Amino acid sequence: MRTNNFIHNLCIILFISSLSGCLKYPAYEVTNPPFVNQTSLEMYVGEQREVVSSPVSANFKWTSKNVTVATVSQTGIVKAIGEGATTIIVESDNDQKTIDVRVRVFVPTTDITLPKELVRLFEGDKVQVWAYPVPDDASESIVWTSANSSVATINKSGVVTAQALGITTVTASSGDITKTIEINISELYKCDKTEWTVEVSDETASDGGGKDRMIDGNTDNAGYWHSQWSPSNTPLPHWAVIDMKEPIEAGRIITQRRSNGDTKTLQYFIGNDPDPDAGTWTKIAEGAYASTTSAHSITLDVAEPVSGRYLKLVLPDSNRVPFTAICEIDVFGLRN
């Protein structure tokens, strides 16, 4: 009996299998899309480019949607005709690819403008330098190179990194036009303030210890100079003139304000006349604390150092008018 059931089931399976072989399915169509080595093109009027397609043996049809902008041959040669945008279509029998084309008129660079022709740095420093092509719609962008990358490197965005002491140049190029910036990498040394003296516009010596605390070497905020508030407030601006006892070419100044955050903007001048109102002072640095709660030490680098015996600090404003307070000033000289 079991044998009969097995034979019966086997017959059913064979019958169903024979029926399935009679069913018709739609034919599977294999497409052959073209491959092209470009998806977009930026071109200038009069320029031509070759677009490579594959398989090479395939018979593709090439067309341009706007032949007044760009034309294309049946071998993939694209010619820029006029300013504008168009699309190149590459067709096989059952598929296609498109290439976006933008055509502009070429504008040659006639000059390059440099905001600075000399940049002074210290080892490890980084600075952004700028160069602007003329006219400002020139077709070719600025390309940067360094004459000596062991002294200073420059990336494609114009960021210079000081690598070692020395002098080199970085060059900005656009088309046939080039301009150079001198990069001077100098050594800094911290100035000895032992013999220095300071005079101020005003002070309340009982609050913080007075003017000498600005140059005593302590940065613990326990000692500081404070503008006058007793018996009355002295209005802004406040100033201090430091006698450094000898001419110094300052390259960096670090200033620590009192931690209450009153002090806002710092303006530094250098000269050889101690009179605060003399007309011979040269401004060498300016900076401002970001907020009342930001870091209370600020570092100012001198872009164009000038030698002088006297250093003048002017405090033109305040976060709590008219009060300002300075804890310590450190000067770093240049050793070329």
CSV table of C-alpha atoms in Angstrom, one decimal:
chain,number,residue,atom,x,y,z
A,1,MET,CA,0.0,0.0,0.0
A,2,ARG,CA,2.8,2.3,0.9
A,3,THR,CA,4.5,1.6,-2.5
A,4,ASN,CA,1.3,2.6,-4.4
A,5,ASN,CA,1.1,5.9,-2.5
A,6,PHE,CA,4.7,6.7,-3.3
A,7,ILE,CA,4.1,6.0,-7.0
A,8,HIS,CA,1.0,8.1,-7.0
A,9,ASN,CA,2.7,11.1,-5.5
A,10,LEU,CA,5.6,10.8,-7.9
A,11,CYS,CA,3.3,10.8,-10.8
A,12,ILE,CA,1.6,14.0,-9.6
A,13,ILE,CA,5.0,15.7,-9.2
A,14,LEU,CA,6.1,14.7,-12.7
A,15,PHE,CA,2.8,16.0,-14.1
A,16,ILE,CA,3.1,19.4,-12.5
A,17,SER,CA,6.7,19.7,-13.7
A,18,SER,CA,5.7,19.0,-17.2
A,19,LEU,CA,3.0,21.7,-17.1
A,20,SER,CA,5.5,24.3,-15.7
A,21,GLY,CA,7.8,23.7,-18.7
A,22,CYS,CA,5.0,24.9,-20.9
A,23,LEU,CA,4.6,28.3,-19.3
A,24,LYS,CA,6.0,31.3,-21.2
A,25,TYR,CA,7.9,34.1,-19.4
A,26,PRO,CA,8.8,37.5,-20.9
A,27,ALA,CA,12.3,37.5,-22.4
A,28,TYR,CA,15.0,39.1,-20.2
A,29,GLU,CA,16.4,42.2,-22.0
A,30,VAL,CA,20.1,42.9,-21.4
A,31,THR,CA,20.8,46.6,-21.7
A,32,ASN,CA,24.2,47.9,-22.8
A,33,PRO,CA,24.6,51.4,-21.2
A,34,PRO,CA,27.4,53.5,-22.5
A,35,PHE,CA,30.3,54.4,-20.2
A,36,VAL,CA,31.8,57.9,-20.5
A,37,ASN,CA,34.8,59.3,-18.5
A,38,GLN,CA,33.2,62.6,-17.8
A,39,THR,CA,30.0,63.6,-16.0
A,40,SER,CA,30.5,67.4,-16.4
A,41,LEU,CA,32.8,69.8,-18.3
A,42,GLU,CA,33.9,73.4,-17.5
A,43,MET,CA,35.2,74.9,-20.7
A,44,TYR,CA,36.1,78.3,-22.3
A,45,VAL,CA,34.9,79.5,-25.6
A,46,GLY,CA,37.1,78.1,-28.4
A,47,GLU,CA,38.3,75.2,-26.3
A,48,GLN,CA,37.7,71.5,-27.2
A,49,ARG,CA,37.8,68.3,-25.2
A,50,GLU,CA,37.6,64.7,-26.0
A,51,VAL,CA,35.2,62.5,-24.0
A,52,VAL,CA,36.1,58.9,-24.0
A,53,SER,CA,33.3,56.3,-24.2
A,54,SER,CA,33.3,52.5,-23.9
A,55,PRO,CA,33.0,49.9,-25.1
A,56,VAL,CA,35.1,51.4,-27.9
A,57,SER,CA,33.5,49.1,-30.5
A,58,ALA,CA,30.0,50.3,-29.6
A,59,ASN,CA,28.1,52.5,-32.0
A,60,PHE,CA,26.9,55.4,-29.8
A,61,LYS,CA,24.9,58.5,-30.9
A,62,TRP,CA,26.3,61.8,-29.6
A,63,THR,CA,24.1,65.0,-29.5
A,64,SER,CA,24.1,68.4,-27.9
A,65,LYS,CA,20.9,70.0,-26.6
A,66,ASN,CA,22.2,73.5,-27.5
A,67,VAL,CA,24.7,73.7,-30.4
A,68,THR,CA,25.2,77.4,-29.9
A,69,VAL,CA,26.9,76.6,-26.6
A,70,ALA,CA,28.8,73.4,-27.5
A,71,THR,CA,28.8,70.9,-30.3
A,72,VAL,CA,29.9,67.3,-30.1
A,73,SER,CA,31.2,65.0,-32.9
A,74,GLN,CA,30.2,61.3,-33.2
A,75,THR,CA,33.7,60.5,-31.9
A,76,GLY,CA,33.2,62.5,-28.6
A,77,ILE,CA,35.0,65.7,-29.4
A,78,VAL,CA,33.2,68.6,-27.6
A,79,LYS,CA,33.8,72.1,-28.9
A,80,ALA,CA,32.9,75.2,-26.8
A,81,ILE,CA,31.1,77.7,-29.1
A,82,GLY,CA,29.5,80.3,-26.9
A,83,GLU,CA,28.9,81.2,-23.2
A,84,GLY,CA,26.1,79.3,-21.5
A,85,ALA,CA,25.2,75.8,-20.4
A,86,THR,CA,24.1,72.7,-22.3
A,87,THR,CA,23.9,68.9,-22.0
A,88,ILE,CA,25.7,66.3,-24.2
A,89,ILE,CA,23.7,63.1,-24.6
A,90,VAL,CA,25.5,59.8,-25.3
A,91,GLU,CA,23.0,57.1,-26.5
A,92,SER,CA,23.2,53.4,-27.0
A,93,ASP,CA,20.3,51.3,-28.5
A,94,ASN,CA,18.6,51.0,-25.1
A,95,ASP,CA,20.2,53.4,-22.7
A,96,GLN,CA,22.0,56.8,-22.4
A,97,LYS,CA,24.3,58.9,-20.3
A,98,THR,CA,24.4,62.7,-20.0
A,99,ILE,CA,27.3,65.2,-19.6
A,100,ASP,CA,26.6,68.7,-18.2
A,101,VAL,CA,28.7,71.4,-20.0
A,102,ARG,CA,29.3,74.9,-18.9
A,103,VAL,CA,31.0,77.4,-21.2
A,104,ARG,CA,32.5,80.7,-20.2
A,105,VAL,CA,34.5,83.4,-21.9
A,106,PHE,CA,38.2,83.3,-20.8
A,107,VAL,CA,39.3,86.4,-18.8
A,108,PRO,CA,43.1,86.7,-18.6
A,109,THR,CA,44.8,87.8,-15.4
A,110,THR,CA,46.5,91.2,-15.9
A,111,ASP,CA,47.9,91.8,-12.4
A,112,ILE,CA,47.9,90.4,-8.8
A,113,THR,CA,47.3,92.5,-5.8
A,114,LEU,CA,49.1,91.7,-2.5
A,115,PRO,CA,47.9,93.3,0.8
A,116,LYS,CA,51.3,92.5,2.3
A,117,GLU,CA,54.7,92.0,0.7
A,118,LEU,CA,56.5,91.1,4.0
A,119,VAL,CA,55.4,88.6,6.6
A,120,ARG,CA,57.3,88.0,9.8
A,121,LEU,CA,56.7,84.8,11.7
A,122,PHE,CA,58.2,82.6,14.5
A,123,GLU,CA,58.9,78.9,14.3
A,124,GLY,CA,55.7,76.9,14.3
A,125,ASP,CA,53.5,79.9,13.6
A,126,LYS,CA,50.8,79.8,10.9
A,127,VAL,CA,49.4,82.7,9.0
A,128,GLN,CA,46.9,83.3,6.2
A,129,VAL,CA,48.3,85.4,3.3
A,130,TRP,CA,46.1,86.7,0.5
A,131,ALA,CA,46.5,87.5,-3.2
A,132,TYR,CA,43.9,88.9,-5.5
A,133,PRO,CA,43.9,88.5,-9.3
A,134,VAL,CA,43.1,91.5,-11.4
A,135,PRO,CA,40.4,91.7,-12.8
A,136,ASP,CA,38.5,90.0,-10.0
A,137,ASP,CA,36.6,87.8,-12.5
A,138,ALA,CA,39.9,86.5,-14.0
A,139,SER,CA,39.4,82.9,-15.2
A,140,GLU,CA,42.6,81.5,-13.6
A,141,SER,CA,42.8,81.2,-9.8
A,142,ILE,CA,45.8,81.9,-7.6
A,143,VAL,CA,48.4,79.1,-7.2
A,144,TRP,CA,50.8,79.3,-4.3
A,145,THR,CA,54.4,78.0,-4.2
A,146,SER,CA,57.3,78.3,-1.7
A,147,ALA,CA,60.9,79.0,-2.7
A,148,ASN,CA,62.2,77.0,0.3
A,149,SER,CA,59.8,74.7,2.0
A,150,SER,CA,62.4,73.9,4.7
A,151,VAL,CA,62.0,77.4,5.9
A,152,ALA,CA,58.2,77.9,5.2
A,153,THR,CA,55.5,76.0,3.5
A,154,ILE,CA,52.3,77.3,2.0
A,155,ASN,CA,49.2,75.3,1.1
A,156,LYS,CA,46.8,75.8,-1.8
A,157,SER,CA,44.6,78.1,0.4
A,158,GLY,CA,47.5,80.5,1.2
A,159,VAL,CA,48.3,79.3,4.8
A,160,VAL,CA,52.0,79.7,5.5
A,161,THR,CA,53.6,77.5,8.2
A,162,ALA,CA,57.0,78.6,9.6
A,163,GLN,CA,59.3,75.6,9.6
A,164,ALA,CA,62.7,77.0,10.6
A,165,LEU,CA,64.7,80.2,11.1
A,166,GLY,CA,65.5,82.0,7.8
A,167,ILE,CA,64.1,84.0,5.0
A,168,THR,CA,62.3,82.7,1.9
A,169,THR,CA,59.6,83.8,-0.5
A,170,VAL,CA,56.1,82.5,-1.4
A,171,THR,CA,54.9,83.2,-4.9
A,172,ALA,CA,51.3,83.8,-6.1
A,173,SER,CA,50.7,82.9,-9.7
A,174,SER,CA,47.8,83.4,-12.0
A,175,GLY,CA,48.3,82.7,-15.7
A,176,ASP,CA,51.5,84.5,-16.7
A,177,ILE,CA,51.4,86.9,-13.7
A,178,THR,CA,53.4,86.3,-10.5
A,179,LYS,CA,54.0,88.2,-7.3
A,180,THR,CA,56.1,87.3,-4.3
A,181,ILE,CA,55.8,87.8,-0.5
A,182,GLU,CA,59.0,87.7,1.7
A,183,ILE,CA,58.7,85.4,4.6
A,184,ASN,CA,61.0,86.1,7.5
A,185,ILE,CA,61.2,83.5,10.3
A,186,SER,CA,62.8,85.1,13.4
A,187,GLU,CA,63.8,83.9,16.8
A,188,LEU,CA,62.1,85.3,19.9
A,189,TYR,CA,63.7,85.9,23.3
A,190,LYS,CA,61.9,87.0,26.5
A,191,CYS,CA,63.1,90.4,27.7
A,192,ASP,CA,64.5,90.8,31.2
A,193,LYS,CA,62.4,93.3,33.0
A,194,THR,CA,64.6,93.6,36.1
A,195,GLU,CA,65.7,97.2,35.5
A,196,TRP,CA,62.5,98.4,33.8
A,197,THR,CA,60.4,101.3,35.1
A,198,VAL,CA,56.9,102.4,34.3
A,199,GLU,CA,54.8,105.6,34.4
A,200,VAL,CA,51.0,105.7,34.2
A,201,SER,CA,48.3,108.2,33.5
A,202,ASP,CA,46.6,107.4,36.8
A,203,GLU,CA,46.2,104.6,39.4
A,204,THR,CA,44.8,103.5,42.7
A,205,ALA,CA,47.9,101.9,44.2
A,206,SER,CA,45.9,100.6,47.2
A,207,ASP,CA,44.0,98.4,44.8
A,208,GLY,CA,46.4,95.7,43.5
A,209,GLY,CA,49.7,97.3,44.4
A,210,GLY,CA,50.2,100.0,41.7
A,211,LYS,CA,52.0,100.5,38.5
A,212,ASP,CA,55.1,98.4,39.2
A,213,ARG,CA,53.0,95.3,39.5
A,214,MET,CA,52.6,95.4,35.7
A,215,ILE,CA,56.3,94.4,35.2
A,216,ASP,CA,57.2,92.5,38.4
A,217,GLY,CA,57.0,89.0,36.8
A,218,ASN,CA,54.1,87.8,38.8
A,219,THR,CA,50.9,86.6,37.1
A,220,ASP,CA,49.0,85.3,40.1
A,221,ASN,CA,46.4,88.1,39.9
A,222,ALA,CA,47.1,89.0,43.5
A,223,GLY,CA,49.1,92.1,42.2
A,224,TYR,CA,48.0,94.4,39.4
A,225,TRP,CA,47.8,98.0,38.4
A,226,HIS,CA,44.3,99.5,38.6
A,227,SER,CA,43.0,102.8,37.0
A,228,GLN,CA,42.1,105.5,39.5
A,229,TRP,CA,38.7,105.2,41.3
A,230,SER,CA,39.5,107.0,44.5
A,231,PRO,CA,38.8,109.8,45.4
A,232,SER,CA,37.2,109.9,41.9
A,233,ASN,CA,37.1,108.0,38.7
A,234,THR,CA,39.6,109.0,36.0
A,235,PRO,CA,38.0,108.8,32.6
A,236,LEU,CA,39.2,106.8,29.6
A,237,PRO,CA,41.7,106.4,28.0
A,238,HIS,CA,44.3,105.2,30.4
A,239,TRP,CA,47.9,104.7,29.5
A,240,ALA,CA,51.3,103.4,30.7
A,241,VAL,CA,54.8,104.1,29.4
A,242,ILE,CA,57.4,101.5,30.1
A,243,ASP,CA,61.1,102.4,30.0
A,244,MET,CA,62.9,99.3,28.7
A,245,LYS,CA,66.3,101.0,29.3
A,246,GLU,CA,67.6,100.1,25.8
A,247,PRO,CA,66.1,99.9,22.3
A,248,ILE,CA,64.3,96.7,21.7
A,249,GLU,CA,62.7,95.4,18.5
A,250,ALA,CA,59.6,93.8,20.0
A,251,GLY,CA,58.2,90.8,18.1
A,252,ARG,CA,55.5,89.7,20.6
A,253,ILE,CA,53.7,91.1,23.6
A,254,ILE,CA,51.8,89.0,26.1
A,255,THR,CA,49.4,90.9,28.4
A,256,GLN,CA,47.5,89.5,31.3
A,257,ARG,CA,44.6,91.5,32.6
A,258,ARG,CA,43.0,91.3,36.1
A,259,SER,CA,40.6,88.4,36.2
A,260,ASN,CA,37.5,90.6,36.8
A,261,GLY,CA,37.4,91.1,33.0
A,262,ASP,CA,37.2,94.9,33.0
A,263,THR,CA,40.0,95.5,30.5
A,264,LYS,CA,38.9,95.3,26.9
A,265,THR,CA,41.2,96.7,24.1
A,266,LEU,CA,45.0,97.0,24.1
A,267,GLN,CA,46.9,99.3,21.9
A,268,TYR,CA,50.7,99.2,21.9
A,269,PHE,CA,53.1,101.8,20.6
A,270,ILE,CA,56.9,102.0,20.5
A,271,GLY,CA,59.2,105.0,20.4
A,272,ASN,CA,62.3,106.8,21.8
A,273,ASP,CA,60.6,109.7,23.5
A,274,PRO,CA,59.0,109.0,26.9
A,275,ASP,CA,56.4,111.8,26.5
A,276,PRO,CA,53.1,110.0,26.2
A,277,ASP,CA,51.8,112.8,23.9
A,278,ALA,CA,54.9,112.8,21.6
A,279,GLY,CA,54.1,112.6,17.9
A,280,THR,CA,56.8,110.0,17.3
A,281,TRP,CA,55.1,106.9,18.6
A,282,THR,CA,54.7,104.0,16.2
A,283,LYS,CA,51.7,101.7,16.7
A,284,ILE,CA,52.9,98.1,16.6
A,285,ALA,CA,50.0,96.0,17.9
A,286,GLU,CA,46.4,96.1,18.9
A,287,GLY,CA,44.0,93.4,20.2
A,288,ALA,CA,41.0,92.9,22.4
A,289,TYR,CA,39.8,90.3,24.8
A,290,ALA,CA,36.9,88.3,23.4
A,291,SER,CA,34.6,88.9,26.4
A,292,THR,CA,34.7,89.5,30.2
A,293,THR,CA,34.9,85.8,30.9
A,294,SER,CA,37.4,84.8,28.1
A,295,ALA,CA,41.0,83.9,28.8
A,296,HIS,CA,42.7,86.8,30.6
A,297,SER,CA,46.0,86.5,28.8
A,298,ILE,CA,46.3,87.7,25.2
A,299,THR,CA,49.2,87.3,22.8
A,300,LEU,CA,49.9,90.0,20.2
A,301,ASP,CA,52.4,89.5,17.5
A,302,VAL,CA,54.1,92.5,15.9
A,303,ALA,CA,53.6,92.3,12.1
A,304,GLU,CA,56.2,95.1,11.3
A,305,PRO,CA,58.6,95.4,14.2
A,306,VAL,CA,60.2,98.8,15.0
A,307,SER,CA,63.0,99.3,17.4
A,308,GLY,CA,62.5,101.7,20.4
A,309,ARG,CA,63.4,102.2,24.0
A,310,TYR,CA,59.9,103.0,25.3
A,311,LEU,CA,56.7,100.9,25.1
A,312,LYS,CA,53.4,102.7,25.5
A,313,LEU,CA,50.1,100.9,26.3
A,314,VAL,CA,46.9,102.7,25.7
A,315,LEU,CA,43.6,101.4,27.1
A,316,PRO,CA,40.9,103.2,25.1
A,317,ASP,CA,37.8,101.4,26.4
A,318,SER,CA,36.5,99.1,29.1
A,319,ASN,CA,33.9,96.4,29.7
A,320,ARG,CA,33.0,98.4,32.9
A,321,VAL,CA,33.6,102.0,32.1
A,322,PRO,CA,36.0,103.6,33.1
A,323,PHE,CA,37.8,100.9,35.0
A,324,THR,CA,40.8,98.9,33.7
A,325,ALA,CA,43.4,96.7,35.4
A,326,ILE,CA,46.6,95.1,34.1
A,327,CYS,CA,48.3,92.2,35.9
A,328,GLU,CA,51.4,91.6,33.8
A,329,ILE,CA,53.1,92.6,30.5
A,330,ASP,CA,55.9,90.5,28.9
A,331,VAL,CA,57.8,91.6,25.9
A,332,PHE,CA,59.6,89.3,23.5
A,333,GLY,CA,62.4,90.7,21.4
A,334,LEU,CA,63.5,89.6,17.9
A,335,ARG,CA,66.8,87.9,17.4
A,336,ASN,CA,67.4,87.7,13.6
